[in-house]
Coordinates of C-alpha atoms in Angstrom, one line a residue:
M1 CA -51.9 -148.2 262.4
D2 CA -48.7 -150.0 264.8
D3 CA -48.0 -153.8 263.9
K4 CA -49.4 -154.7 267.8
E5 CA -52.9 -153.1 266.7
T6 CA -53.9 -154.0 263.3
L7 CA -53.4 -157.6 265.0
R8 CA -55.6 -156.3 267.6
V9 CA -58.4 -155.2 265.6
G10 CA -59.6 -158.5 264.7
A11 CA -60.8 -160.2 267.3
A12 CA -62.7 -156.3 267.5
V13 CA -63.9 -157.1 264.4
R14 CA -65.2 -160.5 265.4
R15 CA -67.3 -159.3 268.1
Q16 CA -69.0 -156.8 266.2
R17 CA -70.2 -158.9 263.7
R18 CA -71.5 -162.0 266.1
S19 CA -73.1 -158.9 268.4
L20 CA -74.9 -158.1 264.8
G21 CA -75.8 -162.1 264.7
L22 CA -74.1 -161.4 261.6
T23 CA -71.9 -163.5 259.0
L24 CA -68.9 -162.8 257.1
A25 CA -71.2 -163.6 254.0
A26 CA -72.6 -160.5 255.2
V27 CA -70.6 -158.7 256.9
A28 CA -68.3 -159.6 252.4
A29 CA -72.0 -158.3 250.7
R30 CA -72.0 -155.4 252.7
S31 CA -68.2 -154.5 252.8
G32 CA -67.9 -155.5 249.1
L33 CA -65.2 -157.2 250.2
S34 CA -64.5 -161.1 250.1
V35 CA -65.0 -163.9 253.1
P36 CA -61.6 -165.8 253.0
F37 CA -59.8 -161.7 253.2
L38 CA -62.0 -161.3 255.9
S39 CA -62.6 -164.0 257.7
Q40 CA -58.7 -163.2 257.4
I41 CA -58.7 -160.0 258.7
E42 CA -60.8 -161.9 262.2
N43 CA -58.0 -164.4 262.3
E44 CA -55.6 -161.9 262.0
R45 CA -53.5 -163.1 259.1
A46 CA -54.5 -160.3 257.1
R47 CA -53.7 -156.2 257.7
P48 CA -56.5 -154.3 256.3
S49 CA -55.7 -151.2 254.4
A50 CA -57.4 -148.0 256.2
R51 CA -59.8 -148.0 253.6
S52 CA -60.8 -151.7 253.9
L53 CA -60.9 -151.5 257.8
D54 CA -63.1 -148.2 256.8
R55 CA -65.3 -150.4 255.2
V56 CA -65.9 -153.2 258.1
A57 CA -66.9 -151.2 260.1
E58 CA -69.3 -149.7 257.6
A59 CA -70.7 -152.9 257.5
L60 CA -71.0 -153.4 261.0
E61 CA -72.3 -150.4 261.8
T62 CA -69.7 -148.9 263.9
T63 CA -66.5 -146.7 263.2
T64 CA -63.3 -147.2 262.7
A65 CA -62.5 -145.5 265.7
R66 CA -64.6 -147.6 267.3
L67 CA -63.6 -150.4 265.9
R68 CA -60.1 -149.8 266.3
A69 CA -60.5 -148.6 270.9
A70 CA -62.5 -152.5 270.6
A71 CA -59.5 -153.7 269.7
D72 CA -56.4 -152.3 272.5
S73 CA -59.5 -154.5 274.6
A74 CA -60.1 -157.4 272.5
R75 CA -56.5 -159.1 273.5
A76 CA -57.0 -162.5 274.3
V77 CA -54.5 -163.0 276.7
D78 CA -53.6 -159.7 279.4
V79 CA -52.0 -161.1 283.0
V80 CA -53.4 -158.8 286.1
R81 CA -51.4 -158.7 288.5
G82 CA -52.9 -159.4 292.7
A83 CA -52.8 -156.5 294.9
Q84 CA -52.7 -156.5 298.2
E85 CA -54.7 -153.7 299.3
D86 CA -58.6 -153.8 300.0
G87 CA -60.9 -152.5 298.2
V88 CA -62.0 -153.4 295.1
R89 CA -60.0 -154.6 291.9
R90 CA -60.9 -154.9 288.6
V91 CA -59.6 -158.7 287.6
V92 CA -60.5 -158.3 283.8
R93 CA -59.2 -154.8 281.6
G94 CA -61.1 -154.0 279.2
R95 CA -64.3 -154.8 277.2
H96 CA -65.3 -158.4 277.4
Q97 CA -67.7 -160.5 277.8
L98 CA -67.0 -161.2 281.2
S99 CA -66.8 -159.3 284.3
A100 CA -65.0 -159.7 287.7
L101 CA -64.4 -157.7 290.6
E102 CA -62.4 -159.3 293.5
F103 CA -63.7 -157.2 297.1
T104 CA -60.6 -157.3 299.4
G105 CA -60.9 -156.3 303.0
E106 CA -63.9 -155.3 305.6
L107 CA -66.8 -153.9 302.8
D108 CA -70.1 -153.2 303.6
L109 CA -71.4 -151.2 300.5
G110 CA -74.9 -150.5 302.6
R111 CA -76.7 -151.2 298.9
E112 CA -79.0 -153.2 297.1
F113 CA -78.1 -154.2 293.0
Q114 CA -79.5 -156.5 290.4
H115 CA -77.2 -157.8 287.4
R116 CA -78.9 -157.6 283.9
N117 CA -76.9 -161.0 283.2
D118 CA -76.2 -164.0 285.8
E119 CA -73.0 -164.4 287.6
V120 CA -71.0 -165.3 290.5
M121 CA -69.6 -165.2 293.8
Y122 CA -66.2 -166.7 294.9
V123 CA -65.1 -166.5 298.4
A124 CA -61.7 -166.8 298.5
E125 CA -60.8 -165.7 302.5
G126 CA -62.5 -165.2 304.6
A127 CA -66.7 -165.3 305.0
A128 CA -69.8 -163.0 303.5
E129 CA -73.4 -163.1 303.7
V130 CA -75.4 -162.7 301.2
E131 CA -78.9 -161.5 300.9
A132 CA -80.6 -162.9 297.8
E133 CA -85.0 -163.3 297.4
G134 CA -85.4 -162.9 300.8
Q135 CA -83.0 -165.5 302.2
A136 CA -79.7 -164.8 303.3
Y137 CA -76.8 -167.3 302.5
R138 CA -73.7 -167.5 304.7
L139 CA -70.9 -167.9 302.5
E140 CA -67.8 -169.5 303.9
R141 CA -64.1 -169.8 302.4
G142 CA -63.8 -171.8 299.2
D143 CA -67.9 -171.5 298.8
T144 CA -69.4 -170.3 295.4
L145 CA -72.8 -168.5 295.0
F146 CA -75.0 -168.6 291.6
L147 CA -77.5 -165.5 290.6
S148 CA -79.0 -165.6 288.0
G149 CA -79.8 -162.1 286.2
G150 CA -82.2 -159.7 287.4
V151 CA -81.8 -161.2 291.3
R152 CA -82.0 -159.1 293.4
H153 CA -79.4 -159.0 296.3
R154 CA -76.8 -157.6 298.9
W155 CA -73.6 -158.5 300.8
R156 CA -71.6 -157.6 302.2
A157 CA -67.9 -159.3 304.4
T158 CA -68.1 -160.8 308.0
V159 CA -64.6 -161.5 308.6
P160 CA -62.4 -159.3 308.6
G161 CA -60.1 -160.1 305.2
T162 CA -62.0 -161.7 303.2
R163 CA -61.7 -161.8 299.9
L164 CA -64.5 -162.2 297.1
L165 CA -65.0 -163.2 293.5
V166 CA -67.2 -161.9 291.7
V167 CA -67.3 -163.4 288.0
A168 CA -70.4 -162.2 285.7
V169 CA -71.1 -161.9 281.8
A170 CA -70.4 -158.9 281.2
E171 CA -73.1 -155.4 281.3
H172 CA -73.1 -155.2 277.7
I173 CA -73.8 -158.2 277.1
D174 CA -77.5 -158.5 276.4
A175 CA -77.1 -162.9 277.4
T176 CA -81.3 -163.2 278.4
F177 CA -82.3 -166.3 276.1
D178 CA -84.7 -165.2 273.7
P179 CA -86.8 -168.3 272.6
R180 CA -87.6 -165.9 268.8
R181 CA -83.5 -166.6 268.0

């Protein structure tokens, strides 16, 4: 593992721990490592040995390979350069809590969508029509439409050169409200 990868693994460890709802103390008890050391790993102030990382992975119910793979997308800062062509562009790369796509051009995807988590549609240029909950909404430049998770919808660009940004809580995140938690 190179220095760059070692630094990014801390964010992957923190994300996995939080996704399991574990405290640092719980991971320490499971791994046999100290809370301060685990905190240093998560905050990228300590470089775990291969053996320590194995112990952390086991405590987090995953593998070292999966933590390393997740570390690749765990960057806190990532620049995605704009593209001028028509189509779909991923605005957020990797496996993060948010998903963001930019749709450009005269798109009519011709199908209905239903996402498990909330999303926001923002018209950067042009105009679009969205059908949701039995209603049609005409969106123009600067307009935003919020959709709760589970709402069936479809949309189409209605003006050439339309740019639509869709930002959502990523599908791998369970953002549904559970009153028992």
